[in-house]
Coordinates of C-alpha atoms in Angstrom, one line a residue:
Chain A
M1 CA 36.2 26.7 17.9
G2 CA 36.9 29.2 15.7
N3 CA 33.9 30.4 12.6
S4 CA 35.6 28.0 9.5
T5 CA 33.7 26.6 6.9
E6 CA 35.0 23.1 7.8
E7 CA 34.1 24.0 11.4
R8 CA 30.6 25.1 10.5
E9 CA 30.4 22.3 8.5
A10 CA 31.3 19.6 11.1
L11 CA 28.6 21.4 13.6
S12 CA 25.6 21.2 10.8
S13 CA 26.7 17.7 9.8
A14 CA 26.8 16.5 13.8
M15 CA 23.5 18.3 14.6
D16 CA 22.2 16.8 11.3
R17 CA 22.9 13.2 12.8
Y18 CA 21.4 13.8 16.4
A19 CA 18.0 15.7 14.3
D20 CA 17.9 12.2 12.5
G21 CA 18.0 10.2 15.7
D22 CA 21.9 9.8 16.2
E23 CA 21.9 10.5 20.0
A24 CA 25.7 10.3 20.4
A25 CA 25.8 12.7 17.6
F26 CA 25.0 15.4 20.5
A27 CA 28.0 14.8 22.7
V28 CA 29.8 16.2 19.5
V29 CA 27.4 19.2 18.9
Y30 CA 28.7 20.2 22.6
D31 CA 32.2 19.6 22.0
L32 CA 32.0 22.0 18.9
L33 CA 29.5 24.1 20.5
A34 CA 30.0 24.6 24.6
P35 CA 33.3 26.7 24.4
R36 CA 31.9 29.2 22.2
L37 CA 28.7 29.9 24.0
Y38 CA 30.5 29.5 27.5
G39 CA 32.9 32.7 26.0
F40 CA 29.9 34.1 24.6
F41 CA 27.6 34.0 28.2
V42 CA 30.9 34.3 30.3
R43 CA 31.7 38.2 28.6
Q44 CA 27.9 39.2 28.5
C45 CA 27.3 38.1 32.3
G46 CA 30.2 38.5 34.1
D47 CA 29.5 35.0 36.5
A48 CA 30.9 31.6 35.3
A49 CA 27.5 29.8 37.3
R50 CA 24.9 31.6 35.3
A51 CA 27.4 31.1 32.4
E52 CA 27.5 27.5 32.7
D53 CA 23.8 27.6 33.6
L54 CA 23.0 29.3 30.5
V55 CA 25.1 26.9 28.1
Q56 CA 23.3 23.8 29.4
Q57 CA 19.6 25.5 28.8
T58 CA 20.8 26.9 25.3
L59 CA 21.7 23.3 24.3
L60 CA 18.9 21.8 25.8
Q61 CA 17.1 24.3 24.0
M62 CA 18.1 23.2 21.0
C63 CA 18.3 19.5 22.0
A64 CA 14.2 20.1 22.6
A65 CA 13.9 21.7 19.2
R66 CA 15.9 19.2 17.1
E67 CA 13.0 18.2 14.9
T68 CA 13.0 21.9 13.6
F69 CA 17.1 21.9 12.9
A70 CA 17.2 22.7 8.5
R71 CA 19.2 20.2 6.9
G72 CA 22.6 21.3 6.7
S73 CA 21.8 25.0 8.0
D74 CA 24.7 26.9 9.9
V75 CA 24.3 25.8 14.2
L76 CA 25.6 29.0 15.3
P77 CA 23.5 31.5 14.4
W78 CA 20.6 29.1 16.1
A79 CA 22.1 28.5 18.7
F80 CA 23.3 32.0 19.6
C81 CA 20.0 33.5 18.9
I82 CA 18.6 31.1 21.5
G83 CA 21.4 32.4 23.9
R84 CA 20.7 35.3 23.3
R85 CA 17.3 35.1 24.0
L86 CA 17.9 33.1 27.5
L87 CA 19.7 36.2 28.4
V88 CA 17.9 39.0 27.7
D89 CA 14.8 37.1 29.4
G90 CA 16.5 36.2 32.4
R91 CA 17.8 39.7 32.8
R92 CA 14.4 40.8 32.4
R93 CA 13.2 38.4 35.1
T94 CA 16.1 40.2 37.7
K95 CA 15.5 43.9 36.1
K96 CA 19.1 44.0 36.5
E97 CA 21.3 45.6 33.8
V98 CA 24.1 43.5 33.3
L99 CA 25.0 43.9 30.0
F100 CA 29.2 44.2 29.5
A101 CA 29.5 43.8 33.0
T102 CA 32.6 41.8 31.7
A103 CA 34.2 44.9 30.9
E104 CA 35.5 46.0 34.0
E105 CA 36.6 42.2 34.5
D106 CA 38.4 42.3 31.1
A107 CA 39.9 45.5 32.0
A108 CA 41.4 43.9 35.6
A109 CA 42.4 41.0 33.4
L110 CA 44.3 43.4 31.4
E111 CA 45.5 44.8 34.0
T112 CA 47.3 41.9 35.9
R113 CA 48.4 40.7 32.4
V114 CA 50.2 44.4 31.5
E115 CA 51.5 44.8 35.3
R116 CA 54.2 42.0 35.1
F117 CA 55.2 43.5 31.8
A118 CA 54.7 47.0 32.4
I119 CA 55.6 51.0 34.3
P120 CA 53.0 52.2 36.2
D121 CA 51.8 54.8 33.9
D122 CA 51.5 52.0 30.8
V123 CA 48.8 50.1 33.3
A124 CA 47.4 53.5 34.2
M125 CA 46.4 54.3 30.9
T126 CA 45.2 50.8 29.6
K127 CA 43.2 51.0 32.9
E128 CA 41.7 54.5 30.9
L129 CA 41.0 53.3 27.7
A130 CA 39.5 49.9 29.4
A131 CA 36.8 52.3 31.2
R132 CA 36.0 54.6 28.5
A133 CA 35.7 51.8 25.8
E134 CA 33.0 50.5 28.6
D135 CA 31.4 53.8 29.1
E136 CA 31.0 54.5 25.5
L137 CA 29.4 50.4 24.9
E138 CA 26.9 51.2 27.7
R139 CA 26.2 54.6 26.0
M140 CA 25.3 52.6 22.8
P141 CA 22.0 51.9 21.3
E142 CA 21.3 48.6 22.1
S143 CA 21.0 47.6 18.6
Q144 CA 24.6 48.6 17.6
R145 CA 25.8 47.1 20.9
E146 CA 24.7 43.8 20.0
A147 CA 25.6 43.9 16.6
Y148 CA 29.2 45.3 17.2
M149 CA 29.1 42.9 20.0
L150 CA 28.5 39.3 17.5
V151 CA 31.0 40.3 15.1
R152 CA 33.8 41.9 16.4
Q153 CA 33.7 40.0 20.1
E154 CA 32.0 37.0 19.4
G155 CA 33.1 36.9 15.7
L156 CA 30.3 35.7 14.0
S157 CA 30.1 36.5 10.1
V158 CA 27.8 39.0 9.4
A159 CA 25.3 37.2 7.9
Q160 CA 25.3 34.9 10.7
A161 CA 24.9 38.3 13.2
A162 CA 21.7 38.8 10.7
E163 CA 20.4 36.1 11.3
V164 CA 20.6 35.9 15.4
L165 CA 19.3 39.4 15.6
G166 CA 16.5 38.9 12.8
T167 CA 17.6 41.7 10.6
T168 CA 19.2 42.2 7.3
A169 CA 23.0 42.1 6.7
T170 CA 23.6 45.8 5.3
A171 CA 21.8 46.7 9.1
I172 CA 24.1 44.3 10.8
K173 CA 27.0 46.0 9.4
L174 CA 25.6 49.4 9.5
R175 CA 25.2 49.0 13.2
A176 CA 28.5 47.4 13.9
H177 CA 30.5 50.5 11.8
R178 CA 28.6 52.7 13.9
A179 CA 29.3 51.0 16.9
Y180 CA 33.2 51.0 16.0
E181 CA 33.6 54.4 14.9
A182 CA 32.1 55.3 17.8
L183 CA 34.6 53.4 19.9
R184 CA 37.1 54.7 18.2
T185 CA 36.8 57.9 18.4
A186 CA 36.1 57.7 22.2
L187 CA 39.2 55.4 22.5
A188 CA 41.3 58.0 20.2
D189 CA 39.8 61.1 22.1
A190 CA 41.0 59.3 25.7
G191 CA 44.3 58.7 24.0
G192 CA 45.0 62.8 23.3
E193 CA 43.9 63.4 27.0
Q194 CA 46.7 61.4 28.5
Chain B
M1 CA 40.6 38.3 23.0
S2 CA 39.7 34.7 22.8
R3 CA 36.2 34.0 21.7
S4 CA 36.1 30.1 23.2
M5 CA 36.5 29.4 26.9
N6 CA 36.4 26.0 28.2
P7 CA 33.6 25.2 30.3
P8 CA 33.9 23.1 33.6
A9 CA 34.7 19.8 32.6
D10 CA 31.8 18.5 34.8
L11 CA 29.5 20.8 33.1
R12 CA 29.7 18.2 29.7
A13 CA 28.5 15.6 31.7
R14 CA 25.6 17.3 33.1
V15 CA 24.3 18.3 30.1
L16 CA 24.7 15.0 28.1
A17 CA 22.4 13.3 30.9
A18 CA 20.0 16.3 31.0
A19 CA 19.4 15.7 27.3
A20 CA 19.2 11.9 27.4
A21 CA 16.7 12.0 30.5
K22 CA 14.3 14.5 28.0
P23 CA 14.3 12.7 24.8
S24 CA 13.1 14.8 21.8
R25 CA 11.3 14.1 18.5
T26 CA 13.9 13.3 15.6
R27 CA 13.2 15.0 11.9
S28 CA 11.6 12.2 10.6
T29 CA 9.0 12.2 13.7
G30 CA 8.6 15.6 13.2
Q31 CA 8.0 15.2 9.6
R32 CA 5.3 12.6 10.2
L33 CA 3.0 14.3 12.4
A34 CA 3.2 17.6 10.3
T35 CA 2.0 15.3 7.4
I36 CA -0.8 13.9 9.6
A37 CA -1.7 17.2 10.6
L38 CA -2.0 18.4 7.3
V39 CA -4.0 15.7 6.0
A40 CA -6.5 16.0 9.0
S41 CA -6.4 19.7 8.1
M42 CA -6.9 19.3 4.7
V43 CA -9.9 16.3 5.4
L44 CA -11.3 18.6 7.7
A45 CA -11.6 21.6 5.8
L46 CA -13.1 19.5 3.0
S47 CA -15.5 17.7 5.2
V48 CA -17.3 21.1 6.6
F49 CA -17.0 22.3 2.7
E50 CA -18.9 19.9 1.6
L51 CA -21.5 19.7 4.4
S52 CA -22.3 23.1 3.8
G53 CA -23.4 22.8 0.5
G54 CA -19.7 22.5 -1.7
S55 CA -19.3 24.1 -4.5
A56 CA -23.4 24.3 -5.4
H57 CA -24.0 26.7 -3.4
A58 CA -21.9 29.1 -5.7
S59 CA -24.0 27.9 -8.9
D60 CA -25.4 30.9 -9.7
R61 CA -22.2 32.3 -10.5
D62 CA -20.1 32.1 -13.6
P63 CA -17.8 29.4 -12.9
A64 CA -15.0 30.9 -15.1
L65 CA -15.2 33.5 -12.4
T66 CA -15.7 31.2 -9.5
F67 CA -12.1 29.3 -10.8
E68 CA -10.5 32.5 -11.8
L69 CA -11.1 34.2 -8.4
A70 CA -10.3 31.0 -5.9
G71 CA -7.7 30.4 -8.6
G72 CA -5.8 33.8 -8.2
W73 CA -6.2 33.4 -3.8
T74 CA -5.0 29.8 -3.9
A75 CA -2.3 31.6 -5.8
F76 CA -1.5 34.2 -3.3
A77 CA -1.7 31.6 -0.4
A78 CA 0.7 29.0 -1.9
V79 CA 3.3 32.3 -1.7
L80 CA 2.3 33.1 1.9
A81 CA 2.6 29.3 2.8
W82 CA 5.9 29.6 1.9
L83 CA 7.0 32.3 3.0
T84 CA 5.5 31.8 6.4
L85 CA 6.8 27.9 6.5
G86 CA 9.7 28.2 4.8
R87 CA 12.7 29.2 6.2
G88 CA 15.0 30.2 3.6
G89 CA 18.0 27.3 4.2
S90 CA 17.8 28.5 8.2
T91 CA 16.4 27.2 11.2
L92 CA 15.3 30.3 12.8
A93 CA 11.5 31.6 11.2
R94 CA 12.0 34.4 8.4
R95 CA 12.6 37.8 9.6
P96 CA 9.7 39.9 11.7
Q97 CA 10.1 42.6 8.8
L98 CA 8.6 39.6 6.6
L99 CA 6.2 38.2 8.5
A100 CA 4.5 41.0 10.2
P101 CA 3.6 42.0 6.7
I102 CA 2.0 39.1 5.9
A103 CA -0.3 39.1 8.8
F104 CA -1.4 43.1 8.1
M105 CA -1.3 42.7 4.3
T106 CA -3.1 39.2 4.3
P107 CA -6.7 40.8 5.1
L108 CA -6.3 43.5 2.9
A109 CA -5.2 41.8 0.1
C110 CA -8.1 39.5 0.4
F111 CA -10.4 42.5 0.1
A112 CA -8.6 43.9 -3.1
W113 CA -8.8 40.5 -4.7
M114 CA -12.9 40.4 -4.2
H115 CA -13.1 43.7 -4.8
V116 CA -11.9 42.7 -8.1
F117 CA -14.8 41.1 -9.0
A118 CA -17.3 43.1 -6.9
G119 CA -19.5 44.5 -9.6
T120 CA -18.9 42.3 -12.3
Y121 CA -22.2 39.8 -12.4
V122 CA -25.1 40.3 -10.5
E123 CA -25.0 38.4 -7.6
P124 CA -28.2 36.0 -6.6
F125 CA -28.6 37.0 -3.0
E126 CA -27.7 39.0 -0.2
R127 CA -26.0 38.1 3.1
V128 CA -23.6 39.8 6.1
G129 CA -21.4 36.9 5.9
Y130 CA -21.9 35.3 9.3
R131 CA -21.8 31.7 7.3
C132 CA -18.5 32.5 5.3
L133 CA -16.9 34.1 8.8
A134 CA -17.7 31.0 10.5
L135 CA -16.5 28.6 7.7
T136 CA -13.1 30.7 7.1
L137 CA -12.3 30.3 11.4
A138 CA -13.4 26.6 11.4
M139 CA -11.4 25.5 8.5
A140 CA -8.4 27.4 9.7
A141 CA -8.9 26.4 13.0
L142 CA -7.3 23.2 12.9
P143 CA -3.8 24.0 10.6
L144 CA -3.0 26.9 13.0
A145 CA -3.5 24.9 16.1
S146 CA -1.3 22.1 14.5
F147 CA 1.6 24.4 13.3
L148 CA 1.2 26.1 16.8
Y149 CA 1.4 22.3 18.6
L150 CA 4.5 21.4 16.3
R151 CA 6.2 24.6 16.7
R152 CA 5.6 24.8 20.7
G153 CA 8.3 26.3 22.3
V154 CA 11.1 26.7 20.0
E155 CA 11.1 30.3 18.2
P156 CA 13.7 32.3 20.3
R157 CA 13.5 35.6 18.1
H158 CA 9.7 36.8 17.6
P159 CA 6.8 34.5 17.9
S160 CA 4.2 36.6 18.1
A161 CA 4.9 37.7 14.4
L162 CA 5.2 34.1 13.5
G163 CA 2.1 33.5 15.2
A164 CA 0.5 36.0 13.2
A165 CA 1.5 35.4 9.9
A166 CA 0.6 31.6 10.6
G167 CA -2.9 32.8 11.7
A168 CA -3.3 34.6 8.6
T169 CA -1.8 31.8 6.1
C170 CA -4.2 29.6 7.8
G171 CA -7.4 31.6 6.7
A172 CA -5.9 31.9 3.4
W173 CA -6.0 28.9 2.4
A174 CA -9.3 28.4 3.9
G175 CA -10.7 31.2 2.4
V176 CA -9.6 29.9 -1.0
L177 CA -12.6 26.8 -0.1
V178 CA -14.8 29.9 0.7
D179 CA -14.4 31.2 -2.5
I180 CA -15.3 28.7 -4.2
W181 CA -18.5 28.5 -1.9
C182 CA -19.8 31.8 -1.9
P183 CA -20.9 33.8 -4.8
L184 CA -20.9 37.0 -2.7
T185 CA -18.0 39.7 -3.1
N186 CA -19.8 43.1 -2.9
G187 CA -17.8 45.3 -0.4
P188 CA -19.8 45.3 3.0
H189 CA -19.7 41.2 2.4
A190 CA -16.3 40.8 1.5
L191 CA -15.4 42.7 4.9
F192 CA -17.5 41.2 7.2
G193 CA -17.3 37.6 6.0
H194 CA -14.3 37.2 3.6
V195 CA -11.7 39.8 5.5
L196 CA -12.3 40.0 9.3
P197 CA -11.9 36.2 9.5
L198 CA -8.4 36.8 8.1
A199 CA -8.0 39.7 10.9
I200 CA -8.9 37.7 13.6
L201 CA -6.8 34.6 12.6
A202 CA -4.1 36.5 12.8
G203 CA -4.7 38.2 15.9
V204 CA -5.4 34.8 17.6
G205 CA -2.5 33.3 16.1
A206 CA 0.0 36.7 17.1
A207 CA -1.8 36.3 20.5
A208 CA -1.1 32.1 21.0
G209 CA 1.8 32.8 19.1
R210 CA 3.4 34.8 22.2
R211 CA 1.9 32.4 24.7
L212 CA 3.2 28.8 22.4
L213 CA 5.6 29.4 20.3
A214 CA 8.3 31.2 22.7
L215 CA 11.3 29.6 24.7
R216 CA 10.2 27.7 27.6
A217 CA 12.2 26.8 30.9
R218 CA 13.7 23.1 30.0

């Protein structure tokens, strides 16, 4: 699912019907939302089984709180906000920092794709750039990393990301821009070194 | 990178079955409960007010002053309620940068507003403010408890900030009746009898909000 106005309206309308008592509408909410949430969780925790569990928990939280759904409001920020909270709470419980652990897997997948077409030097350079990006993301303040992740990686609008993180759109723009610039500089340096 | 990834096919059936197994309140049921809580809170607050002597308790003060004091505070409490309970078209509560100042500023605003009237008339008696404190806490308890009950386990962002703002808002509404009841506005009395309960309610709201409003495992 993308983030177009029609898709947002379809999701909002399905959630509205569900909040009003149409139980069948929850299946529509699932179909529109689950792939988006699953992608988010897989990228965040790098564990398909954990991602499945988080998708289930997020949707059940929405189900339990359906009476609070504001008529016609955007579902994505609410869903991502719940998902993010579950993710953060889970990390606190396990005391294990796994943020962006999937960057390694992304790099591995990218390598596999590139290997089929490219010469070994290109593969090495791609690996190096992915590792540099991963390092840079880990070094960033969490606020910048989250803003960048939601806007650039998950495709949320600036306003939606602001709702998820409970801040202003201006702050999101600034944080995402800083993160983007830091990544660009790091990758440009890595490219220059190559 | 594709943002969507198809989850395993069996997850859909599991989630739908789990949702069906745990029925939740619909929006109309929630609204009905909220209306009942609101009416019960108003009835309780008015009963406490009348049992304590009602507006006759402040009869030694010029009614125009009482009207001005309580009217101004009513307007303030209405804005607080709109900020705290309203969500600006979103399902999520307002930002903590807005909710936290509500909790901090409400007691200060109360003191400032009462200070405007202090010394403008001769106060009929002197009191520390124990009864004002108790009345405010008693009148605000039910609406705060109702809010915490109705929104329990659904706030994913900042439950303590929301709870604190709710506590301050409930205290502000209780303060309206206490302003009508109490003829005193001097500084020490205002601090103990009118400002302190607001701070207590904000603190209780923050602590209870953290425990009750935050997401719970399903």
